[in-house]
C-alpha cells in the first residue's frame, strides 16, 4: 500500500512536469490520473488497491461513531431513570479475529463504547472478558456491536 501511494504521488509530479504548470490544481489532476492508472493496474499489484483500505477505514470509523451514539443513548437512559435498576457483571465473548493488531483494535473499540469495558483478553487472543453495566439489557447489543466491529476490522487489516 505505501508503494502505491508513492507511485501515485510520482505520477502527480510527472504530470506537473508534462503540463509545465507548477500549481496545486495541476498536481491534483495528475494525482487523480494516477488513481485511475493504479485502479486499472490493481490486479497486477501484490496488495489490494489502497483506496479500498482507505474507504474501509472510513467505514470502520462510521461504524464506531454509530455504535458510540447508540450505546451512549442506552447508558443515558439507564442513568437518568429515577431509580437505577441495573445488574452489572462480567461475561466472556469469543472472537474470530487473528493477530494482536486486530484483537487490540477490537478491545479498544469495545472499551470506547459506553457501558462495557474489556477486562481481560486470554493469552491465545480468542476470548474477551467484558464487564457490562447491565448484563440482561446490554449483552445482545454488545454481541451485535462485536460482529459489526469484527467485519469492519477484517476489511481494514486483511488483504483478501
C-alpha positions in Angstrom: 0.0 0.0 0.0 2.7 2.6 0.8 4.3 1.8 -2.6 1.0 2.5 -4.4 0.8 5.9 -2.6 4.3 6.8 -3.6 3.7 5.7 -7.2 0.5 7.9 -7.2 2.5 10.9 -5.9 5.2 10.3 -8.5 2.5 10.2 -11.3 1.2 13.5 -10.0 4.6 15.2 -10.1 5.4 13.8 -13.5 2.0 15.1 -14.7 3.1 18.6 -13.4 6.3 18.3 -15.4 4.4 17.3 -18.5 1.9 20.2 -18.2 4.7 22.6 -17.4 2.5 24.2 -14.8 3.5 24.1 -11.1 0.4 24.5 -9.1 -1.9 22.5 -6.8 -4.6 22.1 -9.3 -2.3 20.5 -11.9 -0.8 18.2 -9.2 -4.3 17.2 -8.1 -5.3 16.5 -11.7 -2.2 14.3 -12.0 -3.0 12.6 -8.7 -6.5 11.7 -9.9 -4.9 10.4 -13.2 -2.6 8.3 -11.1 -5.5 6.9 -9.1 -7.1 5.9 -12.5 -3.8 4.3 -13.6 -3.4 2.3 -10.4 -7.0 1.3 -10.4 -6.6 -0.2 -13.9 -3.4 -1.9 -12.9 -4.7 -3.2 -9.5 -4.9 -6.8 -10.5 -1.1 -6.8 -11.1 -0.3 -5.4 -7.7 0.6 -7.8 -4.8 -1.6 -5.9 -2.3 -5.1 -4.6 -2.7 -5.8 -1.1 -4.1 -5.0 1.5 -1.4 -8.3 3.4 -1.8 -10.2 0.2 -0.8 -8.3 0.3 2.5 -8.9 4.0 2.9 -12.7 3.5 2.4 -12.6 0.5 4.8 -11.0 2.7 7.5 -13.7 5.4 6.9 -16.4 2.7 7.2 -14.9 1.4 10.4 -14.9 5.0 11.8 -18.6 5.4 10.8 -19.5 2.0 12.5 -17.7 3.2 15.6 -19.5 6.5 15.7 -22.8 4.7 15.2 -22.1 2.2 18.0 -20.8 5.0 20.2 -24.0 7.0 19.7 -26.4 4.1 20.3 -24.6 2.8 23.4 -24.4 6.4 24.8 -28.2 6.7 24.4 -28.7 3.4 26.3 -26.4 4.5 29.1 -28.0 7.9 29.3 -31.4 6.2 29.6 -30.2 4.0 32.4 -28.6 6.8 34.3 -31.4 9.3 34.0 -34.1 6.9 35.4 -35.3 7.9 38.9 -34.3 4.5 40.2 -31.3 2.8 38.7 -32.2 -0.8 38.1 -29.1 -2.4 36.7 -27.3 -5.8 37.2 -23.6 -5.4 36.4 -21.4 -8.4 35.7 -18.7 -10.0 33.7 -19.2 -12.3 30.8 -17.0 -13.9 28.1 -17.1 -13.1 24.4 -15.3 -15.2 21.7 -13.8 -13.5 18.7 -12.7 -14.9 15.4 -10.1 -12.2 14.8 -6.5 -13.2 14.5 -3.3 -11.3 15.3 -2.5 -8.8 18.0 -3.5 -5.8 15.9 -7.0 -7.0 15.1 -7.7 -8.1 18.7 -6.3 -5.0 20.2 -8.3 -2.8 17.9 -11.5 -4.7 18.8 -10.7 -4.4 22.5 -10.1 -0.7 22.2 -13.3 -0.1 20.2 -15.3 -2.1 22.7 -13.8 -0.1 25.6 -14.7 3.2 24.0 -18.3 2.4 23.7 -20.1 3.3 27.0 -21.5 0.6 29.2 -18.9 -2.1 28.5 -15.2 -2.5 29.4 -12.9 -5.2 28.3 -11.3 -6.5 31.5 -9.1 -9.2 30.1 -8.0 -10.9 26.9 -6.9 -14.5 27.1 -3.4 -15.4 26.1 -4.5 -17.1 22.8 -6.4 -13.9 21.8 -9.6 -15.8 21.3 -11.8 -14.7 24.2 -12.6 -11.4 25.9 -13.9 -10.9 29.4 -16.2 -7.9 29.4 -17.7 -6.0 32.3 -21.2 -4.7 31.3 -23.2 -2.1 33.2 -26.4 -4.1 32.8 -25.9 -7.6 31.5 -29.5 -8.5 30.6 -30.0 -5.3 28.6 -26.6 -5.0 27.0 -25.4 -8.5 26.3 -27.1 -8.8 23.0 -26.2 -5.3 21.9 -22.5 -6.0 22.8 -22.7 -9.2 20.6 -24.1 -7.2 17.7 -21.5 -4.4 18.0 -18.8 -7.0 18.2 -20.0 -8.6 14.9 -20.1 -5.2 13.2 -16.6 -4.2 14.5 -15.1 -7.6 13.5 -16.5 -7.3 10.0 -15.1 -3.7 9.6 -11.7 -4.6 11.2 -11.3 -7.6 8.8 -11.9 -5.3 5.8 -9.2 -2.9 7.0 -6.5 -5.4 8.1 -6.8 -8.3 5.7 -5.8 -8.4 2.1 -8.2 -11.0 0.7 
